[in-house]
Short mmCIF file of C-alpha atoms and ligand atoms in Angstrom, two decimals:
data_model
loop_
_atom_site.label_atom_id
_atom_site.label_comp_id
_atom_site.label_asym_id
_atom_site.label_seq_id
_atom_site.Cartn_x
_atom_site.Cartn_y
_atom_site.Cartn_z
CA MET A 9 7.61 -2.70 12.51
CA ALA A 10 5.12 -4.74 14.53
CA SER A 11 1.61 -4.97 13.15
CA LYS A 12 -0.97 -3.29 15.35
CA SER A 13 -3.76 -5.21 13.65
CA THR A 14 -4.41 -7.40 16.69
CA ALA A 15 -6.12 -4.46 18.46
CA ALA A 16 -9.94 -4.26 18.57
CA PRO A 17 -11.55 -3.15 15.30
CA TYR A 18 -12.63 0.48 15.13
CA VAL A 19 -13.60 0.49 11.48
CA GLU A 20 -15.26 -2.69 10.31
CA VAL A 21 -16.07 -3.32 6.65
CA GLN A 22 -17.71 -6.71 6.22
CA GLY A 23 -18.67 -8.41 2.97
CA LEU A 24 -18.90 -5.15 1.02
CA VAL A 25 -20.37 -5.60 -2.46
CA LYS A 26 -21.02 -2.73 -4.89
CA TRP A 27 -22.37 -3.13 -8.41
CA PHE A 28 -22.33 -0.50 -11.16
CA GLY A 29 -24.72 -1.91 -13.76
CA SER A 30 -23.29 -5.32 -14.61
CA ASP A 31 -19.85 -4.40 -13.20
CA ARG A 32 -19.09 -5.73 -9.72
CA ALA A 33 -16.74 -2.90 -8.67
CA VAL A 34 -16.26 -4.19 -5.10
CA ASP A 35 -16.61 -7.92 -4.61
CA ASP A 36 -16.96 -9.15 -1.03
CA VAL A 37 -14.37 -6.94 0.61
CA SER A 38 -13.83 -7.31 4.37
CA PHE A 39 -11.28 -5.61 6.60
CA THR A 40 -10.96 -3.94 9.97
CA VAL A 41 -8.90 -1.01 11.18
CA PRO A 42 -7.86 -0.62 14.83
CA LYS A 43 -8.29 2.84 16.39
CA GLY A 44 -5.50 5.25 15.48
CA ASN A 45 -4.08 3.07 12.71
CA PHE A 46 -3.15 4.11 9.19
CA VAL A 47 -4.32 1.59 6.64
CA THR A 48 -3.73 1.75 2.89
CA LEU A 49 -5.87 0.28 0.14
CA LEU A 50 -3.36 -0.43 -2.61
CA GLY A 51 -4.10 -1.63 -6.12
CA PRO A 52 -4.10 -0.71 -9.81
CA SER A 53 -6.53 1.66 -11.50
CA GLY A 54 -10.11 0.39 -11.46
CA CYS A 55 -9.65 -2.18 -8.68
CA GLY A 56 -12.34 -0.59 -6.49
CA LYS A 57 -10.38 1.58 -4.05
CA THR A 58 -12.35 4.80 -4.46
CA THR A 59 -15.63 2.89 -4.50
CA THR A 60 -14.73 1.31 -1.14
CA LEU A 61 -13.82 4.73 0.30
CA MET A 62 -16.99 6.38 -1.02
CA SER A 63 -19.06 3.57 0.48
CA ILE A 64 -17.50 4.21 3.89
CA ALA A 65 -18.15 7.95 3.52
CA GLY A 66 -21.78 7.28 2.62
CA LEU A 67 -21.42 8.79 -0.86
CA HIS A 68 -22.44 5.42 -2.35
CA SER A 69 -25.12 3.02 -1.26
CA ILE A 70 -23.92 -0.60 -1.20
CA ASP A 71 -25.51 -3.82 -2.43
CA ALA A 72 -24.42 -6.14 0.38
CA GLY A 73 -22.38 -6.17 3.56
CA HIS A 74 -22.12 -3.67 6.38
CA ILE A 75 -19.90 -0.81 7.52
CA ARG A 76 -19.41 0.06 11.17
CA VAL A 77 -17.26 2.81 12.71
CA GLY A 78 -16.61 3.13 16.45
CA GLY A 79 -19.41 0.71 17.26
CA MET A 80 -22.01 2.60 15.17
CA VAL A 81 -23.57 1.04 12.10
CA TYR A 82 -23.06 3.42 9.14
CA THR A 83 -24.42 1.27 6.33
CA ALA A 84 -26.22 -2.09 6.49
CA PRO A 85 -28.63 -2.57 3.59
CA LYS A 86 -29.95 -5.85 5.00
CA ASN A 87 -31.31 -3.94 8.01
CA GLY A 88 -32.22 -0.86 6.02
CA VAL A 89 -29.56 1.27 7.75
CA PHE A 90 -27.97 4.16 5.86
CA MET A 91 -26.53 7.03 7.90
CA PRO A 92 -26.36 10.21 5.79
CA PRO A 93 -22.80 11.31 4.94
CA GLU A 94 -22.97 14.54 6.97
CA LYS A 95 -23.74 12.54 10.13
CA ARG A 96 -20.76 10.21 9.73
CA ASP A 97 -18.16 12.61 11.09
CA ILE A 98 -15.55 11.71 8.49
CA GLY A 99 -12.77 13.97 7.17
CA MET A 100 -11.81 13.58 3.52
CA VAL A 101 -8.75 14.64 1.54
CA PHE A 102 -8.78 14.14 -2.20
CA GLN A 103 -6.45 14.51 -5.13
CA SER A 104 -7.95 17.90 -5.97
CA TYR A 105 -7.41 20.18 -3.00
CA ALA A 106 -10.94 21.62 -3.00
CA ILE A 107 -10.05 24.54 -0.77
CA TRP A 108 -11.93 27.78 -1.30
CA PRO A 109 -9.89 30.20 -3.43
CA HIS A 110 -11.63 33.36 -2.16
CA MET A 111 -10.75 32.60 1.46
CA THR A 112 -7.48 32.86 3.34
CA VAL A 113 -5.80 29.77 4.73
CA THR A 114 -7.11 30.60 8.21
CA GLN A 115 -10.66 31.11 6.92
CA ASN A 116 -10.51 27.82 5.01
CA VAL A 117 -9.41 25.88 8.07
CA ALA A 118 -11.83 27.71 10.41
CA TYR A 119 -14.83 26.98 8.18
CA PRO A 120 -15.65 23.44 9.41
CA LEU A 121 -15.55 24.68 13.02
CA GLU A 122 -17.84 27.65 12.21
CA MET A 123 -20.30 25.18 10.66
CA ARG A 124 -20.29 23.32 13.98
CA ASN A 125 -20.86 26.56 15.96
CA VAL A 126 -17.63 26.23 17.90
CA PRO A 127 -17.00 29.42 19.99
CA ARG A 128 -14.80 32.01 18.28
CA ALA A 129 -11.96 31.89 20.84
CA GLU A 130 -11.73 28.11 20.58
CA ILE A 131 -11.73 28.33 16.78
CA GLU A 132 -8.76 30.66 16.88
CA THR A 133 -6.71 28.37 19.12
CA ARG A 134 -7.58 25.22 17.23
CA VAL A 135 -6.88 26.72 13.82
CA ALA A 136 -3.53 28.10 15.00
CA ASP A 137 -2.61 24.69 16.46
CA VAL A 138 -3.48 22.81 13.30
CA LEU A 139 -1.68 25.31 11.05
CA ARG A 140 1.43 24.89 13.18
CA LEU A 141 1.10 21.11 12.90
CA VAL A 142 0.99 21.18 9.10
CA GLY A 143 3.63 23.91 8.85
CA LEU A 144 1.41 26.70 7.45
CA SER A 145 1.53 29.28 10.26
CA GLU A 146 3.64 31.62 8.14
CA VAL A 147 1.14 31.73 5.28
CA ALA A 148 -2.05 31.78 7.40
CA ALA A 149 -3.17 35.17 6.07
CA LYS A 150 -2.59 34.35 2.39
CA LEU A 151 -5.36 33.54 -0.03
CA ALA A 152 -5.55 29.85 -0.95
CA THR A 153 -4.71 30.76 -4.57
CA GLN A 154 -1.40 32.27 -3.45
CA LEU A 155 -0.15 28.93 -2.12
CA SER A 156 2.05 26.35 -3.80
CA GLY A 157 0.65 22.88 -4.60
CA GLY A 158 2.20 21.34 -1.50
CA GLN A 159 0.89 24.16 0.70
CA GLN A 160 -2.61 23.79 -0.75
CA GLN A 161 -2.49 20.08 0.00
CA ARG A 162 -1.48 20.87 3.59
CA ALA A 163 -4.33 23.37 3.89
CA ALA A 164 -6.77 20.71 2.68
CA LEU A 165 -5.36 18.31 5.27
CA ALA A 166 -5.61 20.95 8.02
CA ARG A 167 -9.24 21.58 7.12
CA ALA A 168 -9.99 17.85 7.26
CA ILE A 169 -8.38 17.27 10.67
CA VAL A 170 -9.40 20.46 12.50
CA PRO A 171 -12.87 19.16 13.50
CA ARG A 172 -11.17 16.01 14.88
CA PRO A 173 -13.30 13.58 12.87
CA ARG A 174 -13.77 9.96 13.87
CA LEU A 175 -12.11 8.85 10.66
CA LEU A 176 -9.95 10.35 7.90
CA LEU A 177 -10.18 9.18 4.30
CA PHE A 178 -7.50 10.00 1.73
CA ASP A 179 -7.90 9.37 -1.98
CA GLU A 180 -4.55 9.74 -3.80
CA PRO A 181 -4.00 13.13 -2.13
CA LEU A 182 -0.38 13.49 -3.23
CA SER A 183 -0.57 12.60 -6.90
CA ASN A 184 -0.75 16.22 -8.09
CA LEU A 185 2.58 17.05 -6.49
CA ASP A 186 5.98 16.72 -8.10
CA LEU A 187 8.13 13.78 -7.08
CA LYS A 188 10.29 15.58 -4.51
CA LEU A 189 7.36 17.23 -2.79
CA ARG A 190 5.44 13.98 -2.85
CA GLU A 191 8.25 12.14 -1.09
CA GLN A 192 8.50 14.87 1.51
CA MET A 193 4.72 15.06 2.01
CA ARG A 194 4.24 11.33 2.46
CA VAL A 195 6.60 11.38 5.44
CA GLU A 196 4.97 14.57 6.75
CA LEU A 197 1.49 13.21 6.35
CA LYS A 198 2.33 10.10 8.35
CA ARG A 199 3.92 12.25 11.07
CA ILE A 200 0.84 14.47 11.27
CA GLN A 201 -1.51 11.50 11.35
CA ASN A 202 0.59 9.99 14.14
CA GLU A 203 0.43 13.20 16.14
CA VAL A 204 -3.31 13.69 15.84
CA GLY A 205 -3.93 9.95 16.15
CA ILE A 206 -6.97 9.94 13.86
CA THR A 207 -7.77 6.54 12.35
CA SER A 208 -7.05 6.84 8.63
CA ILE A 209 -7.71 4.96 5.42
CA TYR A 210 -5.50 5.96 2.50
CA VAL A 211 -6.01 4.97 -1.12
CA THR A 212 -3.20 4.75 -3.66
CA HIS A 213 -1.86 2.76 -6.60
CA ASP A 214 1.70 3.69 -5.59
CA GLN A 215 3.35 0.88 -3.67
CA SER A 216 6.27 2.95 -2.40
CA LYS A 217 3.86 5.36 -0.68
CA ALA A 218 2.02 2.43 0.86
CA LEU A 219 5.22 0.86 2.19
CA VAL A 220 6.42 4.12 3.76
CA MET A 221 3.21 5.23 5.46
CA SER A 222 1.08 2.27 6.45
CA ASP A 223 0.56 0.27 9.59
CA GLU A 224 -1.28 -2.16 7.37
CA ILE A 225 -1.61 -2.56 3.59
CA ILE A 226 -4.61 -4.12 1.89
CA VAL A 227 -3.70 -5.17 -1.65
CA MET A 228 -6.69 -5.17 -4.02
CA SER A 229 -7.23 -6.39 -7.56
CA LYS A 230 -10.48 -6.44 -9.58
CA GLY A 231 -12.66 -5.59 -6.61
CA ARG A 232 -11.17 -8.23 -4.35
CA ILE A 233 -8.62 -8.31 -1.56
CA GLN A 234 -5.49 -10.23 -2.47
CA GLN A 235 -3.65 -9.88 0.83
CA LYS A 236 -3.63 -7.90 4.08
CA GLY A 237 -0.56 -7.38 6.23
CA ASP A 238 1.99 -4.93 7.54
CA PRO A 239 4.42 -3.56 4.92
CA HIS A 240 7.16 -5.99 5.88
CA GLU A 241 4.85 -8.98 5.64
CA ILE A 242 3.42 -7.90 2.29
CA TYR A 243 6.89 -7.42 0.84
CA SER A 244 8.68 -10.43 2.28
CA ARG A 245 5.79 -12.93 2.47
CA PRO A 246 3.52 -12.24 -0.50
CA ALA A 247 0.61 -14.69 -0.59
CA ASN A 248 0.44 -15.00 -4.36
CA ALA A 249 2.15 -14.14 -7.61
CA TYR A 250 -0.04 -11.06 -8.07
CA VAL A 251 1.15 -9.47 -4.81
CA SER A 252 4.78 -10.48 -5.46
CA ASN A 253 4.68 -8.77 -8.79
CA PHE A 254 2.71 -5.68 -7.72
CA ILE A 255 4.91 -4.85 -4.73
CA GLY A 256 8.55 -4.42 -5.63
CA VAL A 257 10.38 -6.66 -8.09
CA ALA A 258 10.44 -10.46 -8.02
CA ASN A 259 11.71 -13.37 -10.06
CA LEU A 260 8.59 -15.42 -10.73
CA LEU A 261 8.71 -18.94 -12.18
CA LYS A 262 5.96 -21.52 -12.45
CA GLY A 263 6.70 -24.74 -10.61
CA ARG A 264 5.35 -27.60 -8.53
CA VAL A 265 5.73 -28.36 -4.85
CA ILE A 266 7.48 -31.71 -4.50
CA ALA A 267 7.97 -31.91 -0.74
CA VAL A 268 6.35 -30.46 2.36
CA GLY A 269 8.26 -30.35 5.64
CA GLU A 270 7.87 -28.75 9.05
CA ALA A 271 6.89 -25.15 9.82
CA GLY A 272 5.83 -24.06 6.36
CA ARG A 273 8.96 -25.30 4.64
CA GLY A 274 9.12 -27.47 1.56
CA GLU A 275 10.69 -27.91 -1.81
CA ILE A 276 9.69 -26.61 -5.22
CA GLU A 277 10.71 -27.92 -8.62
CA ILE A 278 11.08 -25.48 -11.48
CA ALA A 279 11.84 -26.27 -15.08
CA GLN A 280 12.79 -24.05 -18.03
CA ASN A 281 13.64 -25.14 -21.53
CA GLY A 282 15.52 -28.30 -20.59
CA ARG A 283 16.80 -26.90 -17.29
CA GLN A 284 15.48 -28.12 -13.99
CA ALA A 285 16.07 -27.25 -10.33
CA GLN A 286 14.72 -28.43 -7.00
CA LEU A 287 14.96 -25.76 -4.36
CA PRO A 288 14.22 -25.64 -0.63
CA CYS A 289 11.65 -22.93 0.04
CA ARG A 290 8.92 -21.55 2.26
CA LEU A 291 5.35 -22.37 1.33
CA ALA A 292 2.62 -19.73 1.35
CA ASP A 293 -0.59 -20.66 3.20
CA GLY A 294 -2.71 -23.32 1.60
CA ILE A 295 -0.05 -24.83 -0.66
CA GLY A 296 0.44 -28.61 -0.39
CA LYS A 297 2.51 -31.36 -1.96
CA GLY A 298 1.90 -31.78 -5.68
CA ASP A 299 0.32 -28.33 -6.01
CA GLU A 300 1.21 -25.97 -8.78
CA ALA A 301 2.86 -22.89 -7.31
CA VAL A 302 4.95 -19.94 -8.36
CA LEU A 303 8.52 -19.53 -7.19
CA SER A 304 9.01 -15.96 -5.99
CA VAL A 305 12.45 -14.58 -5.16
CA ARG A 306 13.40 -10.92 -4.69
CA PRO A 307 16.55 -9.86 -6.62
CA GLU A 308 18.29 -8.83 -3.39
CA ASN A 309 17.83 -12.34 -1.99
CA VAL A 310 19.90 -14.04 -4.69
CA GLN A 311 23.65 -14.41 -4.37
CA VAL A 312 25.73 -14.77 -7.52
CA ARG A 313 28.94 -16.76 -7.15
CA HIS A 314 31.49 -18.39 -9.40
CA ASP A 315 31.43 -21.56 -7.29
CA ASN A 316 28.56 -23.90 -6.65
CA GLY A 317 29.44 -24.25 -2.94
CA SER A 318 27.78 -27.04 -1.11
CA GLY A 319 24.17 -25.93 -1.31
CA ARG A 320 21.74 -26.50 -4.15
CA CYS A 321 21.85 -23.68 -6.63
CA VAL A 322 20.90 -22.62 -10.13
CA GLU A 323 23.58 -22.55 -12.81
CA GLY A 324 23.38 -19.76 -15.37
CA GLU A 325 25.21 -17.30 -17.60
CA VAL A 326 25.69 -13.58 -16.97
CA LEU A 327 23.86 -11.48 -19.58
CA GLN A 328 24.59 -8.12 -18.05
CA ALA A 329 26.19 -6.73 -14.89
CA ILE A 330 25.79 -3.03 -14.15
CA PHE A 331 27.85 -1.57 -11.32
CA LEU A 332 25.67 0.79 -9.23
CA GLY A 333 28.13 1.61 -6.45
CA ASN A 334 26.44 -0.06 -3.52
CA CYS A 335 25.37 -3.09 -5.55
CA VAL A 336 25.53 -4.73 -8.97
CA ASP A 337 22.34 -5.03 -11.02
CA CYS A 338 22.77 -8.31 -12.82
CA ARG A 339 20.81 -10.45 -15.30
CA VAL A 340 21.50 -14.17 -15.46
CA ARG A 341 20.13 -16.46 -18.15
CA TRP A 342 18.72 -19.82 -17.11
CA GLY A 343 16.99 -21.60 -19.98
CA ASP A 344 14.56 -19.00 -21.36
CA PHE A 345 14.36 -17.22 -18.06
CA GLU A 346 16.29 -14.12 -17.06
CA TRP A 347 17.00 -13.88 -13.35
CA LYS A 348 17.12 -10.36 -11.91
CA VAL A 349 19.77 -10.17 -9.23
CA LEU A 350 21.08 -7.37 -7.02
CA THR A 351 24.38 -8.57 -5.72
CA HIS A 352 27.26 -7.28 -3.63
CA PRO A 353 29.78 -5.15 -5.62
CA ARG A 354 32.63 -7.27 -4.25
CA VAL A 355 31.68 -9.96 -6.76
CA HIS A 356 33.32 -9.17 -10.11
CA LEU A 357 31.06 -10.29 -12.91
CA ASN A 358 31.48 -10.13 -16.65
CA LYS A 359 29.07 -10.79 -19.47
CA GLY A 360 29.23 -14.46 -20.46
CA ASP A 361 30.53 -15.67 -17.06
CA LYS A 362 29.21 -19.01 -15.94
CA VAL A 363 27.80 -18.42 -12.46
CA TYR A 364 25.78 -20.09 -9.74
CA LEU A 365 22.77 -18.48 -8.11
CA HIS A 366 22.56 -19.31 -4.44
CA LEU A 367 19.09 -18.89 -3.00
CA ASP A 368 18.44 -18.48 0.71
CA PRO A 369 15.62 -20.97 1.55
CA ASP A 370 14.11 -18.42 3.98
CA HIS A 371 13.57 -15.97 1.13
CA THR A 372 12.72 -18.46 -1.58
CA LEU A 373 8.94 -18.63 -1.63
CA ALA A 374 6.39 -20.93 -3.20
CA VAL A 375 3.28 -18.73 -3.57
CA GLN A 376 -0.22 -19.24 -4.97
CA PRO A 377 -0.30 -18.85 -8.78
N1 ATP B 410 -19.98 6.13 -10.66
C1 ATP B 410 -19.66 5.04 -11.35
N2 ATP B 410 -20.49 4.54 -12.30
C2 ATP B 410 -20.17 3.42 -12.98
N3 ATP B 410 -19.04 2.71 -12.81
C3 ATP B 410 -18.19 3.13 -11.88
C4 ATP B 410 -18.44 4.33 -11.11
N4 ATP B 410 -17.40 4.51 -10.26
C5 ATP B 410 -16.55 3.49 -10.51
N5 ATP B 410 -17.01 2.66 -11.46
C6 ATP B 410 -16.34 1.42 -11.94
O1 ATP B 410 -16.05 0.64 -10.81
C7 ATP B 410 -14.74 0.07 -10.89
C8 ATP B 410 -13.90 0.51 -9.71
O2 ATP B 410 -13.69 1.91 -9.81
P1 ATP B 410 -12.91 2.76 -8.70
O3 ATP B 410 -13.11 4.17 -9.01
O4 ATP B 410 -13.34 2.30 -7.35
O5 ATP B 410 -11.41 2.31 -8.97
P2 ATP B 410 -10.05 2.83 -8.29
O6 ATP B 410 -9.40 1.61 -7.70
O7 ATP B 410 -10.31 3.96 -7.39
O8 ATP B 410 -9.19 3.27 -9.55
P3 ATP B 410 -8.19 4.56 -9.77
O9 ATP B 410 -6.86 4.16 -9.21
O10 ATP B 410 -8.14 4.70 -11.25
O11 ATP B 410 -8.80 5.74 -9.09
C9 ATP B 410 -14.20 0.48 -12.24
O12 ATP B 410 -14.43 -0.56 -13.14
C10 ATP B 410 -15.01 1.72 -12.60
O13 ATP B 410 -15.15 1.84 -13.98
MG1 MG B 411 -9.80 6.01 -7.45
#
């Protein structure tokens, strides 16, 4: 999927800093979101995702930086600007559904329009349209308490989008649902967002959700941004060992760059308990000759063979090979290191086999430690 991030910024967060006492919860975070895009803030618990979202919503003041949406300054402490949250025209969907139990689904979804004095006839049409969009037309007359978890989450979403806000913010909205419903809802949610075209920022610690739904992913750790990119970029070209490890599975080995060639290519040397290998690789930005780096290789990008072919490869011993039907999940010992490999089931492997790992230089990365 092509990144849409070249479009003009609609949301602009620049140099955001937020302190809680002596804890710098958000530490110089900057990013932009083009109009209509779906961007995910992804990172482990406590990395500052909710704080960033709350700052955009105006539920937190900030200590430095500025926040702009659609050309309007929302927060800029340096200039004394702080737009109150109710003026920001932002829709929010949280983990807890926060829909009113004493109201029907229709009443819940109509409420934000009533608050804005929208004429009755228009309310009826808009509510019916939104309920159809989220698949709740059938249960429109039910009380919110009579809905399943997934339906309540849809009702909360309908209520957030019905006023057509400038921006939608989601904070882990699917984490209360069971796995199956969650998988279904994440596809649904992306479809609905696409249809209504509202610019959205989604917060999660779940990388699979981020990969499925996002136009762009912003990986955070300890209040800082580690990398921004579309899902493909984040997965296949991680900038550093943290991102490699947080998104998907990777073989990570400390090494040193021993050669730098054209177009981001080079060579990395790795060593493990008496073993040594020099491997052609791609270099992440900012890595030069002689630099310490981390070798990062996804298990699906390693080929296990019984021959050493003509290319440079890593020689090891099979520790385990589990047949999974469409692939073999294999562990190969090299010095003290265990390579994780997903290989084609055509290759018959047995414990103790001496094998050669063939690494594709395009998918063998030297990343920042
Ligand atoms: N109201 C608050 N008062 C004091 N400290 C806070 C407050 N809110 C957050 N923090 C601290 O700020 C840091 C970032 O918290 P935040 O809630 O933004 O994390 P998060 O990425 O949303 O995590 P999670 O995935 O667990 O929701 C944490 O160290 C947290 O303890
Ligand atoms: Mg949070």
